[in-house]
Amino acid sequence: MKLGQNKEHTHYNFKNLGIEASEIVELGLGHSRQINEKLRAGVKVKALLGVGNVSARISNMDVTLSNDLWEVKANGEVNIAGGSGLKVPTKGESGKHLDNPGEATLIDWDNIDYDKFGLAGFGMGLDLGATYQLLPDLELSAAITDLSFMSWSNVHKGKTSEASWKFEGFHDIALDKNDPNYEDKKLDQQLEDLGDQFEESVEFHKVGGKSSRMSGVGATITVGGMYTVPYVRFLKGGLLLTQRINGHYSWTEGRISANLTPVGWFDASVNYAVSTFGSSFGWIVNFHPKGINLFLGSDFQIFKVTPQYVPVGNLNASFNFGFNITFGGKKKKA
């Protein structure tokens, strides 16, 4: 697309362009137990409280560029959920000036309002995992997390117009202010009309009233192995393969790590990964005295910046902080 029109007739087709963001509060109850000397398994049941969700997608967009015609036709939809306090008006409902009646149903992004808190949805989830001591110094693990679903309510829905946007050049440009059609035909006005027509064809028109929708959270499958260095027992090497299953937002990653556990209440790890997003370097520190667990870590680092300290390169920075309260303890050996 950076080439623009590079020949007499150029055609581009885009599919499944999208963005999705969710805020979900998770309440979980988990339990693990030793099945036998080598196998340990665990399960966690989770209640999910939805705070907000935005899902926008252009499923198909055709762009045609030629010497005598530019044409864009898009097909997509947007769903916005934020509880009963979220107001998503159209331009007609906001009382904005309309250049043509077709703009009345366009979503008025400037006047979206949120006047009271309310949950936007509910869901349930399940995590499953197990570890197996294959050899005295080699432990294998596998898990499936976020086998979950969300039911979103009070959803505001929008769709793109079925009409295509066409530009066949400027016609009858009025240059003389005394021309009776000057205000409608002057170049500035024709440019403004052109922009309005393009906006109407690719922006979202609000359809229907509030509705509901179901969505997944995105499951993650992990398979790993951990090897304990025989003569340095507090040093372990790890390999973790991860597959995120979330439709168009799925990804795959392989990560190696070095794990350090010098004392019973503290451990740390550094790791390197190659994934769908490129390569990355990560770290984590974990404090876990009796009764609590506190960790801080990151899977992506930003090492390269411009002279103005603007990050460049891989911008998938991810910092994670967690605090858990643990119950029970290890059984004393007889």
Coordinates of N, CA, C and O in Angstrom, one line a residue, residues 33-188:
R33 N -3.1 -31.0 43.5 CA -2.7 -32.1 44.4 C -1.8 -33.1 43.7 O -1.7 -33.2 42.5
Q34 N -1.0 -33.8 44.6 CA -0.1 -34.8 44.1 C -0.9 -36.1 43.8 O -1.5 -36.7 44.7
I35 N -0.9 -36.5 42.5 CA -1.6 -37.7 42.1 C -0.8 -38.9 42.5 O -1.3 -39.9 43.1
N36 N 0.5 -38.9 42.2 CA 1.4 -40.0 42.6 C 2.8 -39.3 42.8 O 2.9 -38.1 42.8
E37 N 3.8 -40.2 42.9 CA 5.2 -39.6 43.1 C 5.7 -38.7 42.0 O 6.5 -37.8 42.2
K38 N 5.2 -38.9 40.8 CA 5.7 -38.2 39.6 C 4.7 -37.2 39.1 O 5.1 -36.2 38.5
L39 N 3.4 -37.4 39.3 CA 2.4 -36.5 38.6 C 1.7 -35.6 39.7 O 1.3 -36.1 40.7
R40 N 1.6 -34.3 39.3 CA 0.8 -33.4 40.1 C -0.1 -32.6 39.1 O 0.3 -32.2 38.0
A41 N -1.4 -32.5 39.5 CA -2.3 -31.8 38.6 C -3.1 -30.7 39.4 O -3.3 -30.8 40.6
G42 N -3.6 -29.8 38.6 CA -4.3 -28.7 39.3 C -5.4 -28.1 38.4 O -5.4 -28.3 37.2
V43 N -6.4 -27.5 39.0 CA -7.5 -26.9 38.3 C -7.9 -25.6 39.0 O -7.8 -25.4 40.2
K44 N -8.3 -24.6 38.2 CA -8.8 -23.3 38.7 C -10.1 -23.0 38.0 O -10.2 -23.0 36.8
V45 N -11.1 -22.7 38.8 CA -12.4 -22.2 38.3 C -12.5 -20.7 38.5 O -12.2 -20.2 39.6
K46 N -12.9 -19.9 37.4 CA -12.9 -18.5 37.5 C -14.2 -17.9 37.1 O -14.9 -18.3 36.2
A47 N -14.6 -16.9 37.9 CA -15.7 -16.0 37.5 C -15.2 -14.7 36.9 O -14.2 -14.1 37.4
L48 N -15.7 -14.3 35.8 CA -15.2 -13.2 35.0 C -16.3 -12.1 35.0 O -17.4 -12.3 34.7
L49 N -15.8 -10.9 35.4 CA -16.7 -9.7 35.5 C -16.2 -8.7 34.4 O -15.1 -8.2 34.5
G50 N -17.0 -8.5 33.4 CA -16.6 -7.6 32.3 C -16.9 -6.1 32.6 O -18.0 -5.7 33.0
V51 N -15.8 -5.3 32.5 CA -15.9 -3.9 32.7 C -16.1 -3.2 31.4 O -16.9 -2.2 31.3
G52 N -15.5 -3.6 30.3 CA -15.7 -3.0 29.0 C -15.1 -3.8 27.9 O -14.2 -4.6 28.1
N53 N -15.6 -3.6 26.7 CA -15.1 -4.3 25.6 C -15.3 -3.5 24.3 O -16.4 -2.9 24.1
V54 N -14.3 -3.4 23.5 CA -14.4 -2.8 22.1 C -13.9 -3.8 21.1 O -12.7 -4.2 21.3
S55 N -14.7 -4.1 20.1 CA -14.2 -5.0 19.1 C -14.6 -4.4 17.7 O -15.8 -4.2 17.4
A56 N -13.6 -4.0 17.0 CA -13.8 -3.3 15.6 C -13.1 -4.1 14.6 O -11.9 -4.5 14.8
R57 N -13.7 -4.4 13.5 CA -13.1 -5.2 12.4 C -13.6 -4.7 11.0 O -14.8 -4.5 10.8
I58 N -12.6 -4.6 10.1 CA -12.9 -4.4 8.7 C -12.7 -5.8 8.1 O -11.5 -6.2 7.9
S59 N -13.7 -6.5 7.8 CA -13.6 -7.9 7.3 C -13.1 -7.9 5.8 O -12.4 -8.8 5.4
N60 N -13.4 -6.8 5.1 CA -13.0 -6.8 3.7 C -13.0 -5.3 3.2 O -13.9 -4.6 3.5
M61 N -11.9 -4.9 2.6 CA -11.8 -3.5 2.0 C -11.1 -3.6 0.7 O -10.0 -4.1 0.6
D62 N -11.8 -3.1 -0.4 CA -11.2 -3.0 -1.7 C -10.8 -1.6 -2.0 O -11.6 -0.6 -1.8
V63 N -9.6 -1.4 -2.5 CA -9.1 0.0 -2.9 C -8.7 -0.1 -4.3 O -7.8 -0.9 -4.7
T64 N -9.3 0.7 -5.2 CA -8.9 0.7 -6.6 C -8.4 2.1 -6.9 O -9.1 3.1 -6.7
L65 N -7.2 2.2 -7.5 CA -6.6 3.4 -7.9 C -6.3 3.3 -9.4 O -5.6 2.5 -9.9
S66 N -6.9 4.3 -10.2 CA -6.6 4.3 -11.6 C -6.5 5.7 -12.1 O -6.7 6.7 -11.3
N67 N -6.2 5.9 -13.3 CA -6.0 7.3 -13.8 C -7.3 8.1 -13.8 O -7.2 9.4 -13.8
D68 N -8.4 7.5 -13.9 CA -9.7 8.3 -14.0 C -10.6 8.0 -12.9 O -11.7 8.5 -12.8
L69 N -10.2 7.1 -11.9 CA -11.2 6.8 -10.8 C -10.4 6.2 -9.6 O -9.5 5.4 -9.7
W70 N -10.7 6.8 -8.4 CA -10.3 6.2 -7.2 C -11.6 5.7 -6.5 O -12.6 6.4 -6.4
E71 N -11.6 4.4 -6.0 CA -12.8 3.8 -5.4 C -12.4 3.0 -4.1 O -11.4 2.3 -4.2
V72 N -13.1 3.2 -3.1 CA -12.9 2.4 -1.8 C -14.3 1.9 -1.4 O -15.2 2.6 -1.3
K73 N -14.3 0.6 -1.1 CA -15.4 -0.1 -0.6 C -15.1 -0.9 0.6 O -14.2 -1.8 0.5
A74 N -15.7 -0.7 1.8 CA -15.3 -1.4 3.0 C -16.5 -2.1 3.6 O -17.6 -1.6 3.5
N75 N -16.2 -3.2 4.2 CA -17.3 -3.9 4.9 C -16.8 -4.3 6.3 O -15.8 -5.1 6.4
G76 N -17.4 -3.8 7.3 CA -16.9 -4.1 8.7 C -18.0 -3.7 9.7 O -19.0 -3.2 9.4
E77 N -17.6 -4.0 11.0 CA -18.6 -3.7 12.1 C -17.8 -3.4 13.4 O -16.6 -3.8 13.5
V78 N -18.5 -2.8 14.3 CA -17.9 -2.5 15.6 C -18.9 -2.8 16.7 O -20.1 -2.6 16.5
N79 N -18.4 -3.3 17.8 CA -19.3 -3.6 19.0 C -18.6 -3.0 20.2 O -17.4 -3.2 20.4
I80 N -19.4 -2.2 20.9 CA -18.9 -1.5 22.1 C -19.8 -1.8 23.3 O -21.0 -1.6 23.3
A81 N -19.1 -2.3 24.4 CA -19.9 -2.6 25.6 C -19.2 -1.9 26.8 O -18.0 -2.1 26.9
G82 N -20.0 -1.2 27.6 CA -19.4 -0.5 28.7 C -20.3 -0.4 29.9 O -20.2 0.5 30.7
G83 N -21.4 -1.2 29.9 CA -22.4 -1.2 30.9 C -23.5 -0.2 30.6 O -23.4 0.5 29.6
S84 N -24.5 -0.1 31.5 CA -25.6 0.8 31.2 C -25.3 2.2 31.2 O -26.0 3.1 30.7
G85 N -24.1 2.6 31.8 CA -23.8 4.0 31.8 C -23.1 4.6 30.6 O -22.8 5.8 30.5
L86 N -22.8 3.7 29.6 CA -22.1 4.1 28.4 C -23.1 4.6 27.4 O -24.1 4.0 27.0
K87 N -22.9 5.9 26.9 CA -23.8 6.5 25.9 C -23.0 6.6 24.6 O -22.0 7.3 24.6
V88 N -23.5 6.0 23.5 CA -22.9 6.1 22.2 C -23.9 6.7 21.2 O -24.7 6.0 20.6
P89 N -23.9 8.1 21.1 CA -24.9 8.7 20.2 C -24.5 8.7 18.8 O -23.3 8.5 18.4
T90 N -25.4 8.9 17.9 CA -25.1 9.2 16.5 C -25.0 10.7 16.3 O -25.3 11.5 17.2
K91 N -24.5 11.1 15.1 CA -24.4 12.5 14.9 C -25.8 13.2 14.8 O -25.9 14.3 15.2
G92 N -26.8 12.4 14.4 CA -28.1 13.0 14.4 C -28.6 13.2 15.8 O -29.3 14.2 16.1
E93 N -28.4 12.3 16.7 CA -28.8 12.4 18.1 C -28.1 13.5 18.8 O -28.6 14.1 19.7
S94 N -26.8 13.8 18.4 CA -26.0 14.8 19.0 C -26.4 16.2 18.5 O -26.0 17.2 19.1
G95 N -27.2 16.3 17.4 CA -27.6 17.6 16.9 C -26.5 18.2 16.1 O -26.5 19.4 15.9
K96 N -25.5 17.4 15.6 CA -24.4 18.0 14.8 C -24.9 18.4 13.4 O -25.9 17.9 12.9
H97 N -24.2 19.4 12.8 CA -24.5 19.8 11.4 C -24.3 18.7 10.5 O -23.2 18.0 10.5
L98 N -25.3 18.4 9.6 CA -25.1 17.3 8.7 C -25.1 17.8 7.3 O -25.9 18.6 6.9
D99 N -24.1 17.4 6.5 CA -24.0 17.8 5.1 C -24.9 17.0 4.2 O -25.3 17.5 3.1
N100 N -25.3 15.8 4.6 CA -26.3 15.0 3.9 C -27.0 14.1 4.9 O -26.4 13.8 6.0
P101 N -28.2 13.6 4.6 CA -29.0 12.8 5.6 C -28.3 11.5 5.9 O -28.5 11.0 7.0
G102 N -27.4 11.0 5.1 CA -26.7 9.8 5.4 C -25.8 9.8 6.6 O -25.4 8.8 7.1
E103 N -25.4 11.0 7.0 CA -24.5 11.2 8.1 C -25.2 11.1 9.5 O -24.6 11.0 10.5
A104 N -26.5 11.1 9.5 CA -27.3 11.1 10.7 C -27.0 9.9 11.6 O -27.1 10.0 12.8
T105 N -26.8 8.8 10.9 CA -26.6 7.5 11.7 C -25.2 7.2 12.0 O -24.9 6.2 12.6
L106 N -24.2 8.1 11.6 CA -22.8 7.8 11.9 C -22.6 7.9 13.4 O -23.1 8.8 14.1
I107 N -21.8 7.1 14.0 CA -21.5 7.1 15.4 C -20.7 8.4 15.7 O -19.7 8.7 15.0
D108 N -21.1 9.2 16.6 CA -20.5 10.5 17.0 C -19.4 10.2 18.1 O -19.7 10.2 19.3
W109 N -18.2 9.9 17.7 CA -17.1 9.5 18.6 C -16.8 10.6 19.6 O -16.4 10.4 20.7
D110 N -17.0 11.8 19.1 CA -16.6 13.0 20.0 C -17.5 13.1 21.2 O -17.2 13.8 22.2
N111 N -18.8 12.6 21.1 CA -19.7 12.8 22.2 C -20.1 11.5 22.9 O -21.1 11.5 23.6
I112 N -19.2 10.5 22.8 CA -19.5 9.3 23.7 C -19.3 9.7 25.1 O -18.3 10.4 25.5
D113 N -20.2 9.2 26.0 CA -20.2 9.7 27.4 C -20.4 8.4 28.3 O -21.0 7.4 27.9
Y114 N -19.9 8.5 29.5 CA -20.0 7.5 30.5 C -20.4 8.1 31.8 O -19.5 8.8 32.4
D115 N -21.6 8.0 32.2 CA -22.1 8.7 33.3 C -22.3 7.9 34.6 O -22.5 8.5 35.7
K116 N -22.2 6.6 34.6 CA -22.2 5.8 35.8 C -21.6 4.4 35.5 O -21.7 3.9 34.4
F117 N -21.1 3.9 36.6 CA -20.4 2.6 36.5 C -21.5 1.4 36.5 O -22.4 1.5 37.2
G118 N -21.2 0.5 35.6 CA -22.0 -0.7 35.6 C -21.3 -1.8 34.9 O -20.6 -1.6 33.9
L119 N -21.4 -3.0 35.3 CA -20.8 -4.2 34.7 C -21.3 -4.3 33.2 O -22.5 -4.2 33.0
A120 N -20.4 -4.6 32.3 CA -20.7 -4.8 30.9 C -21.0 -6.2 30.5 O -21.5 -6.5 29.4
G121 N -20.6 -7.2 31.4 CA -20.8 -8.6 31.0 C -20.3 -9.5 32.1 O -19.7 -9.1 33.1
F122 N -20.7 -10.8 32.0 CA -20.3 -11.8 32.9 C -19.8 -13.0 32.1 O -20.2 -13.2 30.9
G123 N -18.9 -13.8 32.8 CA -18.4 -15.0 32.1 C -17.8 -16.0 33.1 O -17.8 -15.8 34.3
M124 N -17.4 -17.1 32.6 CA -16.8 -18.2 33.4 C -15.6 -18.7 32.7 O -15.5 -18.6 31.4
G125 N -14.6 -19.2 33.5 CA -13.4 -19.7 32.9 C -12.8 -20.9 33.6 O -13.2 -21.2 34.8
L126 N -11.9 -21.6 33.0 CA -11.3 -22.8 33.6 C -9.9 -22.9 33.2 O -9.5 -22.6 32.0
D127 N -9.0 -23.2 34.1 CA -7.6 -23.4 33.9 C -7.2 -24.9 34.3 O -7.7 -25.3 35.4
L128 N -6.5 -25.6 33.5 CA -6.0 -26.9 33.8 C -4.5 -27.0 33.6 O -4.0 -26.5 32.7
G129 N -3.9 -27.8 34.5 CA -2.4 -27.9 34.4 C -1.9 -29.1 35.1 O -2.6 -29.7 36.0
A130 N -0.7 -29.6 34.7 CA -0.1 -30.7 35.3 C 1.4 -30.7 35.1 O 1.9 -30.1 34.2
T131 N 2.1 -31.3 36.1 CA 3.6 -31.5 35.9 C 3.9 -32.9 36.1 O 3.2 -33.7 36.9
Y132 N 5.0 -33.4 35.5 CA 5.3 -34.8 35.5 C 6.9 -34.9 35.6 O 7.6 -34.3 34.8
Q133 N 7.3 -35.6 36.7 CA 8.8 -35.7 36.9 C 9.3 -36.9 36.1 O 9.3 -38.1 36.6
L134 N 9.7 -36.6 34.9 CA 10.1 -37.7 34.0 C 11.4 -38.4 34.4 O 11.5 -39.6 34.4
L135 N 12.4 -37.5 34.8 CA 13.7 -38.0 35.3 C 14.0 -37.2 36.6 O 13.3 -36.2 36.9
P136 N 14.9 -37.7 37.4 CA 15.2 -37.0 38.6 C 15.5 -35.5 38.4 O 15.2 -34.7 39.3
D137 N 16.1 -35.2 37.3 CA 16.5 -33.8 37.0 C 15.7 -33.1 35.9 O 16.0 -32.0 35.5
L138 N 14.7 -33.8 35.4 CA 13.9 -33.3 34.3 C 12.4 -33.4 34.6 O 11.8 -34.4 34.8
E139 N 11.7 -32.2 34.7 CA 10.3 -32.1 34.9 C 9.6 -31.5 33.7 O 10.0 -30.5 33.1
L140 N 8.5 -32.2 33.3 CA 7.7 -31.7 32.2 C 6.4 -31.1 32.7 O 5.9 -31.5 33.8
S141 N 5.8 -30.2 31.9 CA 4.6 -29.5 32.3 C 3.7 -29.2 31.1 O 4.2 -29.1 30.0
A142 N 2.4 -29.1 31.4 CA 1.5 -28.7 30.3 C 0.3 -28.1 31.0 O -0.1 -28.4 32.1
A143 N -0.3 -27.1 30.3 CA -1.4 -26.4 30.8 C -2.3 -25.9 29.7 O -1.8 -25.6 28.6
I144 N -3.6 -25.7 30.0 CA -4.5 -25.0 29.1 C -5.2 -24.0 30.0 O -5.9 -24.4 31.0
T145 N -5.0 -22.7 29.7 CA -5.6 -21.7 30.6 C -6.6 -20.8 29.8 O -6.6 -20.8 28.5
D146 N -7.5 -20.2 30.5 CA -8.5 -19.3 29.9 C -9.4 -20.0 28.9 O -9.7 -19.5 27.8
L147 N -9.9 -21.2 29.3 CA -11.0 -21.9 28.6 C -12.2 -21.1 29.1 O -12.9 -21.6 30.0
S148 N -12.5 -20.0 28.4 CA -13.5 -19.1 29.0 C -14.4 -18.5 27.9 O -14.1 -18.6 26.7
F149 N -15.5 -17.9 28.4 CA -16.4 -17.2 27.5 C -16.9 -16.0 28.3 O -16.9 -15.9 29.5
M150 N -17.3 -15.0 27.5 CA -17.9 -13.8 28.1 C -19.2 -13.5 27.4 O -19.4 -13.6 26.2
S151 N -20.2 -13.1 28.2 CA -21.5 -12.6 27.7 C -21.6 -11.1 27.9 O -21.7 -10.7 29.1
W152 N -21.5 -10.3 26.8 CA -21.6 -8.9 27.0 C -23.0 -8.4 26.7 O -23.7 -8.8 25.8
S153 N -23.4 -7.4 27.6 CA -24.8 -6.9 27.5 C -24.7 -5.4 27.2 O -23.6 -4.8 27.2
N154 N -25.8 -4.8 26.8 CA -25.9 -3.3 26.5 C -24.8 -3.0 25.4 O -24.1 -2.0 25.6
V155 N -24.8 -3.8 24.4 CA -23.8 -3.6 23.3 C -24.3 -2.6 22.3 O -25.4 -2.8 21.8
H156 N -23.5 -1.6 22.0 CA -23.8 -0.7 20.9 C -23.1 -1.2 19.6 O -21.9 -1.4 19.6
K157 N -23.9 -1.4 18.6 CA -23.3 -2.0 17.4 C -23.3 -1.0 16.2 O -24.3 -0.2 16.0
G158 N -22.3 -1.1 15.4 CA -22.2 -0.2 14.2 C -21.7 -1.0 13.0 O -21.0 -2.0 13.2
K159 N -22.1 -0.6 11.8 CA -21.6 -1.2 10.6 C -21.3 -0.2 9.6 O -21.8 1.0 9.6
T160 N -20.4 -0.5 8.6 CA -20.0 0.4 7.6 C -21.1 0.4 6.5 O -22.0 -0.5 6.4
S161 N -21.2 1.5 5.8 CA -22.2 1.7 4.8 C -21.9 0.7 3.6 O -20.7 0.3 3.4
E162 N -22.9 0.2 2.9 CA -22.7 -0.6 1.8 C -22.3 0.1 0.5 O -21.9 -0.5 -0.4
A163 N -22.5 1.5 0.6 CA -22.1 2.3 -0.6 C -20.6 2.4 -0.6 O -19.9 2.5 0.4
S164 N -20.1 2.5 -1.8 CA -18.6 2.7 -2.0 C -18.3 4.2 -2.2 O -19.2 4.9 -2.6
W165 N -17.1 4.5 -1.9 CA -16.6 5.9 -2.1 C -15.9 6.0 -3.5 O -15.0 5.2 -3.7
K166 N -16.3 7.0 -4.3 CA -15.7 7.1 -5.6 C -15.2 8.6 -5.8 O -15.9 9.5 -5.4
F167 N -14.1 8.7 -6.4 CA -13.6 10.0 -6.7 C -13.1 10.0 -8.2 O -12.2 9.3 -8.6
E168 N -13.8 10.8 -9.0 CA -13.5 10.8 -10.5 C -12.9 12.2 -10.9 O -13.0 12.6 -12.0
G169 N -12.4 12.9 -9.9 CA -11.8 14.2 -10.2 C -12.7 15.3 -9.8 O -13.9 15.2 -9.6
F170 N -12.1 16.5 -9.8 CA -12.9 17.7 -9.4 C -13.6 18.3 -10.7 O -12.9 18.3 -11.8
H171 N -14.8 18.7 -10.6 CA -15.5 19.2 -11.8 C -16.1 20.6 -11.5 O -16.5 20.9 -10.4
D172 N -16.0 21.4 -12.6 CA -16.6 22.8 -12.5 C -16.2 23.6 -11.3 O -17.0 24.1 -10.6
I173 N -14.9 23.7 -11.1 CA -14.4 24.4 -9.9 C -14.7 25.9 -10.1 O -14.3 26.5 -11.2
A174 N -15.3 26.5 -9.2 CA -15.6 27.9 -9.3 C -14.5 28.8 -8.7 O -14.0 28.6 -7.6
L175 N -14.0 29.7 -9.6 CA -12.8 30.5 -9.2 C -13.3 32.0 -8.9 O -12.6 32.7 -8.2
D176 N -14.4 32.3 -9.5 CA -14.9 33.7 -9.4 C -15.9 33.8 -8.2 O -16.9 33.1 -8.2
K177 N -15.6 34.7 -7.3 CA -16.5 34.8 -6.1 C -17.9 35.3 -6.5 O -18.9 35.2 -5.8
N178 N -18.0 35.9 -7.7 CA -19.3 36.4 -8.2 C -20.1 35.2 -8.8 O -21.3 35.4 -9.2
D179 N -19.5 34.1 -9.0 CA -20.3 32.9 -9.6 C -21.3 32.6 -8.6 O -21.1 32.4 -7.4
P180 N -22.6 32.4 -9.0 CA -23.7 32.1 -8.1 C -23.5 30.7 -7.4 O -24.1 30.5 -6.3
N181 N -22.7 29.8 -7.9 CA -22.4 28.5 -7.3 C -21.1 28.5 -6.6 O -20.5 27.4 -6.4
Y182 N -20.5 29.6 -6.3 CA -19.1 29.7 -5.8 C -18.9 28.9 -4.5 O -18.0 28.1 -4.4
E183 N -19.8 29.1 -3.5 CA -19.7 28.4 -2.3 C -19.8 26.9 -2.4 O -19.1 26.2 -1.6
D184 N -20.5 26.4 -3.3 CA -20.7 24.9 -3.5 C -19.6 24.3 -4.4 O -19.2 23.2 -4.2
K185 N -19.1 25.2 -5.3 CA -18.1 24.6 -6.3 C -16.7 25.0 -6.1 O -15.8 24.5 -6.8
K186 N -16.4 25.9 -5.1 CA -15.0 26.3 -4.9 C -14.2 25.0 -4.4 O -14.7 24.1 -3.9
L187 N -12.9 25.1 -4.6 CA -12.1 23.9 -4.4 C -12.1 23.5 -2.9 O -12.2 22.3 -2.7
D188 N -12.0 24.4 -2.0 CA -12.1 24.0 -0.6 C -13.3 23.3 -0.2 O -13.3 22.3 0.5

